Short mmCIF file of N, CA and C in Angstrom, two decimals:
data_model
loop_
_atom_site.label_atom_id
_atom_site.label_comp_id
_atom_site.label_asym_id
_atom_site.label_seq_id
_atom_site.Cartn_x
_atom_site.Cartn_y
_atom_site.Cartn_z
N UNK Y 1 0.81 -1.21 0.00
CA UNK Y 1 0.00 0.00 0.00
C UNK Y 1 0.85 1.27 0.00
N UNK Y 2 1.91 1.29 0.81
CA UNK Y 2 2.76 2.47 0.88
C UNK Y 2 3.44 2.75 -0.45
N UNK Y 3 3.94 1.71 -1.11
CA UNK Y 3 4.60 1.88 -2.41
C UNK Y 3 3.60 2.40 -3.44
N UNK Y 4 2.40 1.82 -3.45
CA UNK Y 4 1.36 2.31 -4.38
C UNK Y 4 1.03 3.76 -4.11
N UNK Y 5 0.90 4.12 -2.85
CA UNK Y 5 0.60 5.48 -2.44
C UNK Y 5 1.66 6.45 -2.95
N UNK Y 6 2.92 6.13 -2.71
CA UNK Y 6 4.02 7.00 -3.12
C UNK Y 6 4.10 7.08 -4.64
N UNK Y 7 4.00 5.95 -5.30
CA UNK Y 7 4.09 5.92 -6.76
C UNK Y 7 2.95 6.72 -7.39
N UNK Y 8 1.75 6.58 -6.85
CA UNK Y 8 0.60 7.34 -7.37
C UNK Y 8 0.80 8.84 -7.20
N UNK Y 9 1.30 9.25 -6.04
CA UNK Y 9 1.54 10.68 -5.81
C UNK Y 9 2.64 11.21 -6.74
N UNK Y 10 3.66 10.41 -6.98
CA UNK Y 10 4.73 10.80 -7.90
C UNK Y 10 4.18 10.99 -9.31
N UNK Y 11 3.37 10.04 -9.78
CA UNK Y 11 2.78 10.16 -11.11
C UNK Y 11 1.87 11.39 -11.22
N UNK Y 12 1.09 11.64 -10.18
CA UNK Y 12 0.21 12.83 -10.19
C UNK Y 12 1.03 14.11 -10.28
N UNK Y 13 2.12 14.17 -9.55
CA UNK Y 13 2.99 15.34 -9.58
C UNK Y 13 3.62 15.50 -10.97
N UNK Y 14 4.15 14.42 -11.51
CA UNK Y 14 4.83 14.48 -12.81
C UNK Y 14 3.87 14.78 -13.95
N UNK Y 15 2.61 14.41 -13.81
CA UNK Y 15 1.66 14.63 -14.90
C UNK Y 15 0.86 15.92 -14.76
N UNK Y 16 1.22 16.74 -13.82
CA UNK Y 16 0.56 18.04 -13.65
C UNK Y 16 0.68 18.82 -14.96
N UNK Y 17 -0.42 19.37 -15.44
CA UNK Y 17 -0.47 20.08 -16.72
C UNK Y 17 0.01 19.21 -17.87
N UNK Y 18 -0.22 17.91 -17.77
CA UNK Y 18 0.22 16.93 -18.79
C UNK Y 18 1.73 16.94 -18.96
N UNK Y 19 2.44 17.26 -17.91
CA UNK Y 19 3.91 17.35 -17.95
C UNK Y 19 4.55 16.02 -18.33
N UNK Y 20 4.01 14.92 -17.86
CA UNK Y 20 4.58 13.61 -18.16
C UNK Y 20 4.44 13.28 -19.64
N UNK Y 21 3.28 13.58 -20.20
CA UNK Y 21 3.10 13.32 -21.63
C UNK Y 21 3.97 14.26 -22.47
N UNK Y 22 4.28 15.42 -21.93
CA UNK Y 22 5.20 16.33 -22.63
C UNK Y 22 6.54 15.64 -22.84
N UNK Y 23 7.03 14.97 -21.83
CA UNK Y 23 8.30 14.25 -21.97
C UNK Y 23 8.17 13.15 -23.01
N UNK Y 24 7.10 12.38 -22.93
CA UNK Y 24 6.91 11.28 -23.86
C UNK Y 24 6.77 11.73 -25.30
N UNK Y 25 6.14 12.87 -25.53
CA UNK Y 25 5.93 13.37 -26.89
C UNK Y 25 7.14 14.07 -27.45
N UNK Y 26 8.10 14.45 -26.63
CA UNK Y 26 9.24 15.21 -27.10
C UNK Y 26 10.51 14.39 -27.22
N UNK Y 27 10.34 13.09 -27.44
CA UNK Y 27 11.52 12.26 -27.65
C UNK Y 27 12.29 12.72 -28.89
N UNK Y 28 11.60 13.30 -29.86
CA UNK Y 28 12.27 13.78 -31.07
C UNK Y 28 13.00 15.10 -30.82
N UNK Y 29 12.56 15.87 -29.84
CA UNK Y 29 13.23 17.11 -29.49
C UNK Y 29 14.18 16.80 -28.32
N UNK Y 30 15.41 16.53 -28.66
CA UNK Y 30 16.39 16.11 -27.64
C UNK Y 30 16.59 17.15 -26.54
N UNK Y 31 16.52 18.43 -26.89
CA UNK Y 31 16.72 19.47 -25.89
C UNK Y 31 15.62 19.43 -24.83
N UNK Y 32 14.35 19.30 -25.25
CA UNK Y 32 13.24 19.24 -24.29
C UNK Y 32 13.34 17.96 -23.46
N UNK Y 33 13.64 16.84 -24.11
CA UNK Y 33 13.76 15.57 -23.37
C UNK Y 33 14.89 15.65 -22.35
N UNK Y 34 16.01 16.23 -22.75
CA UNK Y 34 17.16 16.38 -21.85
C UNK Y 34 16.82 17.32 -20.69
N UNK Y 35 16.15 18.44 -21.02
CA UNK Y 35 15.72 19.38 -19.97
C UNK Y 35 14.79 18.68 -18.98
N UNK Y 36 13.83 17.93 -19.51
CA UNK Y 36 12.86 17.25 -18.64
C UNK Y 36 13.59 16.33 -17.68
N UNK Y 37 14.51 15.50 -18.19
CA UNK Y 37 15.23 14.56 -17.32
C UNK Y 37 16.11 15.28 -16.30
N UNK Y 38 16.82 16.31 -16.75
CA UNK Y 38 17.67 17.06 -15.82
C UNK Y 38 16.86 17.75 -14.73
N UNK Y 39 15.72 18.31 -15.11
CA UNK Y 39 14.87 18.98 -14.13
C UNK Y 39 14.24 17.97 -13.18
N UNK Y 40 13.89 16.79 -13.70
CA UNK Y 40 13.33 15.74 -12.85
C UNK Y 40 14.34 15.32 -11.79
N UNK Y 41 15.61 15.29 -12.14
CA UNK Y 41 16.66 14.87 -11.20
C UNK Y 41 17.10 16.00 -10.28
N UNK Y 42 16.74 17.24 -10.59
CA UNK Y 42 17.19 18.40 -9.82
C UNK Y 42 16.31 18.55 -8.57
N UNK Y 43 16.89 18.40 -7.37
CA UNK Y 43 16.09 18.48 -6.15
C UNK Y 43 15.51 19.87 -5.87
N UNK Y 44 16.01 20.90 -6.52
CA UNK Y 44 15.43 22.23 -6.31
C UNK Y 44 14.19 22.43 -7.20
N UNK Y 45 14.03 21.59 -8.22
CA UNK Y 45 12.90 21.73 -9.14
C UNK Y 45 11.84 20.68 -8.86
N UNK Y 46 12.23 19.43 -8.84
CA UNK Y 46 11.28 18.34 -8.65
C UNK Y 46 11.21 17.99 -7.17
N UNK Y 47 10.34 18.68 -6.47
CA UNK Y 47 10.17 18.50 -5.03
C UNK Y 47 8.81 17.86 -4.78
N UNK Y 48 8.83 16.70 -4.19
CA UNK Y 48 7.58 15.99 -3.93
C UNK Y 48 7.45 15.73 -2.44
N UNK Y 49 6.34 16.15 -1.89
CA UNK Y 49 6.03 15.86 -0.50
C UNK Y 49 4.99 14.76 -0.50
N UNK Y 50 5.35 13.61 0.03
CA UNK Y 50 4.45 12.47 0.05
C UNK Y 50 3.58 12.56 1.30
N UNK Y 51 2.28 12.37 1.10
CA UNK Y 51 1.32 12.43 2.18
C UNK Y 51 0.74 11.04 2.37
N UNK Y 52 0.73 10.57 3.59
CA UNK Y 52 0.13 9.27 3.87
C UNK Y 52 -1.38 9.46 3.92
N UNK Y 53 -2.04 8.94 2.91
CA UNK Y 53 -3.48 9.14 2.78
C UNK Y 53 -4.17 7.80 2.92
N UNK Y 54 -4.47 7.41 4.13
CA UNK Y 54 -5.10 6.11 4.36
C UNK Y 54 -6.62 6.17 4.15
N UNK Y 55 -7.17 7.38 4.01
CA UNK Y 55 -8.61 7.51 3.88
C UNK Y 55 -9.11 7.31 2.46
N UNK Y 56 -8.25 7.54 1.49
CA UNK Y 56 -8.68 7.46 0.10
C UNK Y 56 -7.56 6.95 -0.78
N UNK Y 57 -7.91 6.19 -1.76
CA UNK Y 57 -6.93 5.73 -2.74
C UNK Y 57 -6.95 6.60 -3.98
N UNK Y 58 -7.61 7.73 -3.89
CA UNK Y 58 -7.79 8.58 -5.05
C UNK Y 58 -6.96 9.86 -4.90
N UNK Y 59 -6.25 10.22 -5.97
CA UNK Y 59 -5.45 11.45 -6.00
C UNK Y 59 -5.79 12.20 -7.27
N UNK Y 60 -5.81 13.50 -7.19
CA UNK Y 60 -6.10 14.32 -8.37
C UNK Y 60 -4.81 14.71 -9.07
N UNK Y 61 -4.87 14.73 -10.39
CA UNK Y 61 -3.77 15.26 -11.19
C UNK Y 61 -4.12 16.73 -11.41
N UNK Y 62 -3.33 17.61 -10.87
CA UNK Y 62 -3.62 19.05 -10.87
C UNK Y 62 -3.34 19.65 -12.23
N UNK Y 63 -4.15 20.64 -12.59
CA UNK Y 63 -3.90 21.43 -13.79
C UNK Y 63 -3.99 22.89 -13.39
N UNK Y 64 -2.99 23.67 -13.76
CA UNK Y 64 -2.92 25.07 -13.35
C UNK Y 64 -3.51 26.04 -14.36
N UNK Y 65 -4.24 25.54 -15.34
CA UNK Y 65 -4.81 26.43 -16.35
C UNK Y 65 -5.71 27.48 -15.73
N UNK Y 66 -5.53 28.70 -16.13
CA UNK Y 66 -6.33 29.82 -15.65
C UNK Y 66 -7.59 29.89 -16.51
N UNK Y 67 -8.62 29.20 -16.10
CA UNK Y 67 -9.86 29.20 -16.87
C UNK Y 67 -10.14 27.86 -17.52
N UNK Y 68 -9.09 27.13 -17.92
CA UNK Y 68 -9.29 25.81 -18.52
C UNK Y 68 -7.99 25.02 -18.45
N UNK Y 69 -8.10 23.70 -18.48
CA UNK Y 69 -6.89 22.87 -18.44
C UNK Y 69 -6.03 23.08 -19.69
N UNK Y 70 -4.75 22.79 -19.59
CA UNK Y 70 -3.87 22.90 -20.74
C UNK Y 70 -2.77 21.86 -20.66
N UNK Y 71 -2.10 21.66 -21.79
CA UNK Y 71 -0.97 20.73 -21.88
C UNK Y 71 0.30 21.58 -21.93
N UNK Y 72 1.15 21.39 -20.95
CA UNK Y 72 2.39 22.17 -20.86
C UNK Y 72 3.26 21.96 -22.10
N UNK Y 73 3.97 23.01 -22.47
CA UNK Y 73 4.94 22.94 -23.57
C UNK Y 73 6.37 22.98 -23.05
N UNK Y 74 6.52 23.39 -21.77
CA UNK Y 74 7.84 23.49 -21.17
C UNK Y 74 7.87 22.62 -19.91
N UNK Y 75 8.92 21.82 -19.73
CA UNK Y 75 8.98 20.91 -18.57
C UNK Y 75 8.90 21.65 -17.23
N UNK Y 76 8.03 21.18 -16.37
CA UNK Y 76 7.89 21.68 -15.01
C UNK Y 76 7.66 23.19 -14.94
N UNK Y 77 6.99 23.73 -15.94
CA UNK Y 77 6.72 25.17 -15.95
C UNK Y 77 5.92 25.60 -14.73
N UNK Y 78 5.09 24.71 -14.20
CA UNK Y 78 4.29 25.04 -13.01
C UNK Y 78 5.18 25.33 -11.80
N UNK Y 79 6.33 24.67 -11.73
CA UNK Y 79 7.25 24.90 -10.62
C UNK Y 79 7.83 26.31 -10.72
N UNK Y 80 8.32 26.65 -11.91
CA UNK Y 80 8.95 27.97 -12.10
C UNK Y 80 7.94 29.09 -11.96
N UNK Y 81 6.78 28.92 -12.57
CA UNK Y 81 5.76 29.99 -12.51
C UNK Y 81 5.36 30.27 -11.07
N UNK Y 82 5.07 29.23 -10.34
CA UNK Y 82 4.66 29.40 -8.94
C UNK Y 82 5.78 30.01 -8.10
N UNK Y 83 7.00 29.50 -8.26
CA UNK Y 83 8.12 30.00 -7.46
C UNK Y 83 8.44 31.45 -7.78
N UNK Y 84 8.48 31.79 -9.06
CA UNK Y 84 8.83 33.17 -9.45
C UNK Y 84 7.72 34.13 -9.03
N UNK Y 85 6.47 33.72 -9.18
CA UNK Y 85 5.38 34.59 -8.75
C UNK Y 85 5.44 34.83 -7.25
N UNK Y 86 5.87 33.84 -6.48
CA UNK Y 86 5.98 34.03 -5.03
C UNK Y 86 7.13 34.96 -4.65
N UNK Y 87 8.05 35.21 -5.57
CA UNK Y 87 9.19 36.10 -5.32
C UNK Y 87 8.88 37.56 -5.65
N UNK Y 88 7.71 37.82 -6.17
CA UNK Y 88 7.38 39.16 -6.66
C UNK Y 88 7.58 40.24 -5.61
N UNK Y 89 6.99 40.06 -4.46
CA UNK Y 89 7.04 41.09 -3.42
C UNK Y 89 8.48 41.41 -3.05
N UNK Y 90 9.27 40.37 -2.85
CA UNK Y 90 10.68 40.58 -2.49
C UNK Y 90 11.46 41.25 -3.62
N UNK Y 91 11.21 40.82 -4.86
CA UNK Y 91 11.92 41.39 -6.02
C UNK Y 91 11.59 42.86 -6.20
N UNK Y 92 10.34 43.24 -5.96
CA UNK Y 92 9.93 44.63 -6.13
C UNK Y 92 10.54 45.54 -5.06
N UNK Y 93 10.92 44.96 -3.92
CA UNK Y 93 11.55 45.76 -2.86
C UNK Y 93 13.04 45.99 -3.11
N UNK Y 94 13.66 45.12 -3.90
CA UNK Y 94 15.10 45.23 -4.14
C UNK Y 94 15.40 46.42 -5.04
N UNK Y 95 16.56 47.07 -4.83
CA UNK Y 95 16.91 48.21 -5.68
C UNK Y 95 17.31 47.75 -7.08
N UNK Y 96 17.16 48.63 -8.05
CA UNK Y 96 17.61 48.35 -9.41
C UNK Y 96 16.52 47.78 -10.29
N UNK Y 97 16.96 47.26 -11.43
CA UNK Y 97 16.08 46.70 -12.45
C UNK Y 97 15.31 45.49 -11.91
N UNK Y 98 13.99 45.47 -12.12
CA UNK Y 98 13.15 44.40 -11.60
C UNK Y 98 13.57 43.03 -12.14
N UNK Y 99 13.83 42.96 -13.43
CA UNK Y 99 14.21 41.69 -14.02
C UNK Y 99 15.51 41.15 -13.42
N UNK Y 100 16.47 42.03 -13.20
CA UNK Y 100 17.74 41.60 -12.59
C UNK Y 100 17.53 41.15 -11.15
N UNK Y 101 16.65 41.82 -10.44
CA UNK Y 101 16.34 41.41 -9.07
C UNK Y 101 15.73 40.02 -9.04
N UNK Y 102 14.81 39.76 -9.98
CA UNK Y 102 14.19 38.44 -10.05
C UNK Y 102 15.24 37.39 -10.41
N UNK Y 103 16.13 37.72 -11.33
CA UNK Y 103 17.19 36.78 -11.72
C UNK Y 103 18.06 36.40 -10.54
N UNK Y 104 18.39 37.37 -9.70
CA UNK Y 104 19.20 37.06 -8.51
C UNK Y 104 18.46 36.11 -7.57
N UNK Y 105 17.18 36.36 -7.36
CA UNK Y 105 16.39 35.51 -6.48
C UNK Y 105 16.23 34.10 -7.07
N UNK Y 106 16.00 34.02 -8.37
CA UNK Y 106 15.82 32.72 -9.02
C UNK Y 106 17.11 31.92 -8.99
N UNK Y 107 18.24 32.59 -9.20
CA UNK Y 107 19.52 31.86 -9.18
C UNK Y 107 19.82 31.26 -7.81
N UNK Y 108 19.27 31.88 -6.77
CA UNK Y 108 19.43 31.34 -5.42
C UNK Y 108 18.53 30.12 -5.21
N UNK Y 109 17.30 30.19 -5.72
CA UNK Y 109 16.34 29.09 -5.55
C UNK Y 109 16.62 27.91 -6.47
N UNK Y 110 17.09 28.21 -7.68
CA UNK Y 110 17.34 27.17 -8.69
C UNK Y 110 18.77 27.30 -9.21
N UNK Y 111 19.77 26.95 -8.40
CA UNK Y 111 21.17 27.18 -8.79
C UNK Y 111 21.59 26.46 -10.07
N UNK Y 112 21.04 25.31 -10.36
CA UNK Y 112 21.45 24.56 -11.55
C UNK Y 112 20.81 25.08 -12.83
N UNK Y 113 19.83 25.96 -12.71
CA UNK Y 113 19.08 26.44 -13.87
C UNK Y 113 19.98 27.05 -14.94
N UNK Y 114 21.01 27.78 -14.53
CA UNK Y 114 21.87 28.44 -15.51
C UNK Y 114 22.66 27.45 -16.37
N UNK Y 115 22.77 26.19 -15.91
CA UNK Y 115 23.51 25.19 -16.69
C UNK Y 115 22.62 24.49 -17.73
N UNK Y 116 21.32 24.71 -17.68
CA UNK Y 116 20.42 24.07 -18.63
C UNK Y 116 20.38 24.85 -19.93
N UNK Y 117 20.34 24.15 -21.07
CA UNK Y 117 20.30 24.83 -22.37
C UNK Y 117 18.89 25.34 -22.67
N UNK Y 118 18.59 26.54 -22.20
CA UNK Y 118 17.26 27.12 -22.41
C UNK Y 118 17.42 28.33 -23.33
N UNK Y 119 16.97 28.16 -24.56
CA UNK Y 119 17.07 29.22 -25.56
C UNK Y 119 15.73 29.89 -25.79
N UNK Y 120 15.68 30.70 -26.83
CA UNK Y 120 14.47 31.47 -27.11
C UNK Y 120 13.29 30.56 -27.47
N UNK Y 121 13.55 29.45 -28.13
CA UNK Y 121 12.47 28.51 -28.48
C UNK Y 121 11.83 27.95 -27.22
N UNK Y 122 12.65 27.52 -26.28
CA UNK Y 122 12.13 26.98 -25.02
C UNK Y 122 11.42 28.05 -24.21
N UNK Y 123 11.95 29.27 -24.23
CA UNK Y 123 11.30 30.37 -23.50
C UNK Y 123 9.97 30.75 -24.13
N UNK Y 124 9.85 30.59 -25.44
CA UNK Y 124 8.56 30.83 -26.10
C UNK Y 124 7.53 29.80 -25.63
N UNK Y 125 7.98 28.57 -25.44
CA UNK Y 125 7.09 27.53 -24.91
C UNK Y 125 6.70 27.86 -23.47
N UNK Y 126 7.66 28.34 -22.69
CA UNK Y 126 7.37 28.73 -21.31
C UNK Y 126 6.37 29.90 -21.30
N UNK Y 127 6.54 30.85 -22.22
CA UNK Y 127 5.62 31.99 -22.29
C UNK Y 127 4.19 31.50 -22.53
N UNK Y 128 4.02 30.52 -23.41
CA UNK Y 128 2.66 29.99 -23.64
C UNK Y 128 2.11 29.35 -22.37
N UNK Y 129 2.93 28.57 -21.68
CA UNK Y 129 2.49 27.98 -20.41
C UNK Y 129 2.14 29.07 -19.40
N UNK Y 130 2.98 30.11 -19.35
CA UNK Y 130 2.76 31.23 -18.44
C UNK Y 130 1.41 31.90 -18.72
N UNK Y 131 1.10 32.11 -19.99
CA UNK Y 131 -0.18 32.73 -20.35
C UNK Y 131 -1.34 31.84 -19.92
N UNK Y 132 -1.19 30.52 -20.07
CA UNK Y 132 -2.22 29.60 -19.60
C UNK Y 132 -2.41 29.72 -18.08
N UNK Y 133 -1.31 29.87 -17.35
CA UNK Y 133 -1.39 29.86 -15.88
C UNK Y 133 -1.70 31.24 -15.29
N UNK Y 134 -1.16 32.29 -15.87
CA UNK Y 134 -1.27 33.63 -15.26
C UNK Y 134 -2.03 34.64 -16.10
N UNK Y 135 -2.26 34.32 -17.37
CA UNK Y 135 -2.91 35.28 -18.25
C UNK Y 135 -4.34 35.57 -17.83
N UNK Y 136 -4.85 36.69 -18.30
CA UNK Y 136 -6.22 37.06 -17.99
C UNK Y 136 -7.19 36.20 -18.77
N UNK Y 137 -8.28 35.84 -18.13
CA UNK Y 137 -9.32 35.06 -18.81
C UNK Y 137 -10.03 36.03 -19.75
N UNK Y 138 -10.08 35.64 -21.01
CA UNK Y 138 -10.64 36.51 -22.04
C UNK Y 138 -11.32 35.66 -23.11
N UNK Y 139 -12.14 36.30 -23.93
CA UNK Y 139 -12.81 35.60 -25.03
C UNK Y 139 -11.89 35.47 -26.24
N UNK Y 140 -10.79 36.17 -26.23
CA UNK Y 140 -9.86 36.16 -27.36
C UNK Y 140 -9.29 34.75 -27.58
N UNK Y 141 -9.11 34.35 -28.84
CA UNK Y 141 -8.46 33.05 -29.09
C UNK Y 141 -7.07 33.02 -28.43
N UNK Y 142 -6.68 31.83 -27.97
CA UNK Y 142 -5.44 31.71 -27.21
C UNK Y 142 -4.23 32.23 -28.00
N UNK Y 143 -4.12 31.91 -29.27
CA UNK Y 143 -2.97 32.38 -30.07
C UNK Y 143 -2.90 33.90 -30.11
N UNK Y 144 -4.05 34.54 -30.15
CA UNK Y 144 -4.09 36.01 -30.13
C UNK Y 144 -3.64 36.54 -28.77
N UNK Y 145 -4.06 35.87 -27.70
CA UNK Y 145 -3.62 36.27 -26.37
C UNK Y 145 -2.09 36.21 -26.28
N UNK Y 146 -1.52 35.10 -26.72
CA UNK Y 146 -0.07 34.93 -26.65
C UNK Y 146 0.62 36.01 -27.48
N UNK Y 147 0.06 36.36 -28.63
CA UNK Y 147 0.65 37.41 -29.47
C UNK Y 147 0.70 38.75 -28.75
N UNK Y 148 -0.37 39.07 -28.01
CA UNK Y 148 -0.41 40.33 -27.26
C UNK Y 148 0.65 40.31 -26.16
N UNK Y 149 0.69 39.23 -25.40
CA UNK Y 149 1.69 39.12 -24.32
C UNK Y 149 3.10 39.18 -24.90
N UNK Y 150 3.34 38.42 -25.98
CA UNK Y 150 4.67 38.37 -26.58
C UNK Y 150 5.10 39.77 -27.05
N UNK Y 151 4.20 40.48 -27.70
CA UNK Y 151 4.54 41.81 -28.23
C UNK Y 151 4.97 42.77 -27.12
N UNK Y 152 4.20 42.83 -26.04
CA UNK Y 152 4.55 43.74 -24.95
C UNK Y 152 5.78 43.29 -24.18
N UNK Y 153 5.90 41.99 -23.99
CA UNK Y 153 7.07 41.48 -23.26
C UNK Y 153 8.34 41.68 -24.08
N UNK Y 154 8.26 41.43 -25.39
CA UNK Y 154 9.43 41.64 -26.25
C UNK Y 154 9.82 43.11 -26.30
N UNK Y 155 8.84 43.99 -26.25
CA UNK Y 155 9.14 45.44 -26.22
C UNK Y 155 9.92 45.77 -24.95
N UNK Y 156 9.51 45.18 -23.85
CA UNK Y 156 10.18 45.42 -22.56
C UNK Y 156 11.57 44.80 -22.52
N UNK Y 157 11.77 43.68 -23.22
CA UNK Y 157 13.04 42.95 -23.16
C UNK Y 157 13.93 43.24 -24.37
N UNK Y 158 13.66 44.31 -25.07
CA UNK Y 158 14.46 44.75 -26.22
C UNK Y 158 14.51 43.72 -27.34
N UNK Y 159 13.40 43.02 -27.56
CA UNK Y 159 13.25 42.19 -28.74
C UNK Y 159 13.56 40.72 -28.63
N UNK Y 160 13.99 40.23 -27.48
CA UNK Y 160 14.22 38.78 -27.38
C UNK Y 160 13.96 38.29 -25.97
N UNK Y 161 13.53 37.04 -25.90
CA UNK Y 161 13.33 36.41 -24.60
C UNK Y 161 14.66 35.83 -24.13
N UNK Y 162 15.08 36.22 -22.93
CA UNK Y 162 16.37 35.76 -22.42
C UNK Y 162 16.24 34.87 -21.19
N UNK Y 163 15.15 35.01 -20.44
CA UNK Y 163 14.97 34.19 -19.24
C UNK Y 163 13.52 34.22 -18.80
N UNK Y 164 13.17 33.28 -17.92
CA UNK Y 164 11.84 33.27 -17.30
C UNK Y 164 11.60 34.59 -16.59
N UNK Y 165 12.65 35.10 -15.99
CA UNK Y 165 12.54 36.30 -15.16
C UNK Y 165 12.08 37.50 -15.97
N UNK Y 166 12.55 37.60 -17.21
CA UNK Y 166 12.13 38.70 -18.08
C UNK Y 166 10.63 38.65 -18.33
N UNK Y 167 10.10 37.44 -18.51
CA UNK Y 167 8.67 37.27 -18.77
C UNK Y 167 7.86 37.73 -17.55
N UNK Y 168 8.25 37.28 -16.38
CA UNK Y 168 7.51 37.64 -15.16
C UNK Y 168 7.65 39.13 -14.86
N UNK Y 169 8.87 39.66 -14.95
CA UNK Y 169 9.08 41.08 -14.64
C UNK Y 169 8.29 41.97 -15.60
N UNK Y 170 8.30 41.65 -16.88
CA UNK Y 170 7.55 42.45 -17.86
C UNK Y 170 6.05 42.35 -17.59
N UNK Y 171 5.59 41.18 -17.21
CA UNK Y 171 4.17 41.01 -16.86
C UNK Y 171 3.81 41.88 -15.66
N UNK Y 172 4.64 41.86 -14.63
CA UNK Y 172 4.36 42.65 -13.44
C UNK Y 172 4.37 44.14 -13.74
N UNK Y 173 5.33 44.58 -14.55
CA UNK Y 173 5.44 46.00 -14.88
C UNK Y 173 4.24 46.50 -15.69
N UNK Y 174 3.65 45.61 -16.49
CA UNK Y 174 2.56 46.01 -17.39
C UNK Y 174 1.24 45.30 -17.07
N UNK Y 175 1.11 44.83 -15.85
CA UNK Y 175 -0.07 44.05 -15.48
C UNK Y 175 -1.38 44.80 -15.72
N UNK Y 176 -1.44 46.05 -15.31
CA UNK Y 176 -2.66 46.83 -15.50
C UNK Y 176 -2.93 47.08 -16.99
N UNK Y 177 -1.87 47.29 -17.75
CA UNK Y 177 -2.02 47.49 -19.20
C UNK Y 177 -2.57 46.22 -19.85
N UNK Y 178 -2.03 45.07 -19.48
CA UNK Y 178 -2.55 43.81 -20.02
C UNK Y 178 -4.03 43.68 -19.70
N UNK Y 179 -4.39 43.96 -18.47
CA UNK Y 179 -5.79 43.84 -18.05
C UNK Y 179 -6.67 44.77 -18.89
N UNK Y 180 -6.23 46.01 -19.10
CA UNK Y 180 -7.01 46.96 -19.89
C UNK Y 180 -7.11 46.53 -21.35
N UNK Y 181 -6.02 46.03 -21.91
CA UNK Y 181 -6.03 45.57 -23.31
C UNK Y 181 -7.05 44.45 -23.49
N UNK Y 182 -7.01 43.46 -22.60
CA UNK Y 182 -7.91 42.31 -22.77
C UNK Y 182 -9.36 42.68 -22.45
N UNK Y 183 -9.57 43.60 -21.54
CA UNK Y 183 -10.93 44.07 -21.28
C UNK Y 183 -11.48 44.77 -22.52
N UNK Y 184 -10.66 45.62 -23.13
CA UNK Y 184 -11.07 46.33 -24.35
C UNK Y 184 -11.30 45.36 -25.50
N UNK Y 185 -10.38 44.42 -25.70
CA UNK Y 185 -10.52 43.47 -26.81
C UNK Y 185 -11.73 42.57 -26.65
N UNK Y 186 -12.14 42.31 -25.42
CA UNK Y 186 -13.34 41.49 -25.20
C UNK Y 186 -14.61 42.20 -25.66
N UNK Y 187 -14.58 43.52 -25.76
CA UNK Y 187 -15.74 44.27 -26.21
C UNK Y 187 -15.82 44.37 -27.73
N UNK Y 188 -14.71 44.09 -28.41
CA UNK Y 188 -14.70 44.18 -29.87
C UNK Y 188 -15.31 42.93 -30.50
N UNK Y 189 -15.76 43.05 -31.74
CA UNK Y 189 -16.23 41.84 -32.43
C UNK Y 189 -15.11 40.82 -32.53
N UNK Y 190 -15.46 39.58 -32.88
CA UNK Y 190 -14.48 38.50 -32.94
C UNK Y 190 -13.27 38.89 -33.78
N UNK Y 191 -12.08 38.58 -33.24
CA UNK Y 191 -10.83 38.93 -33.90
C UNK Y 191 -10.16 37.65 -34.36
N UNK Y 192 -9.68 37.65 -35.60
CA UNK Y 192 -8.93 36.51 -36.13
C UNK Y 192 -7.52 36.58 -35.62
N UNK Y 193 -6.81 35.43 -35.65
CA UNK Y 193 -5.40 35.40 -35.24
C UNK Y 193 -4.65 36.35 -36.12
#
C-alpha cells in the first residue's frame, strides 16, 4: 500500500499540466527531453512531499490552467511559474532593475538552472504555459492572447526572450495594461489570429 501510495503521488505530480506526456511526446526534441530529465533529477525543481493518505486511494492530477486545463509545452513550468510569482514582493523591494532582481532571487532558488540549455524557443514555450497559468481570462483566441503578451514582453526585453525572469518582470510591470487591453478586446467583435 505504501509503495502504491508514493508511486501514485509521484505520477500525479509528474503529470501536472500533462507534464509527463510532454516528456513522452518530445523524444524527437532532444533538448526538451534532456531538460525534462535534468529537471526531474534536480532536487530544487522536482520536489515531492508524500502524504500518507489512508482515507482514500484517489489522487487528483492538478492542472494550473487559468480558466481551462492545458498541456504544458515546457517541462515543469508550473514549478517555475509558482516559485517566481511568489518572489514578486521581495523582487519589487530590491533596488535596481526588476528583471535583474528576479534573476538574482531565481539563481538562489534554482542554482542549476543556468547550466540548462534554455534558448528562445524553449522560453517561447514557457511563455505559452505562463499565459495559460497567469494570463487574464478573455474571449480572445489563445494564439491572439499569446501574441499580445509576446509583443509587450518583447518590447520590454528589447526584442528577445532571455529568461523566465524577463517574462515575469515584464508582466508585473505592465499588469494593468494587459488587463485593460484584454478588457477592451473582449468588447470588440471576434478577432482573427
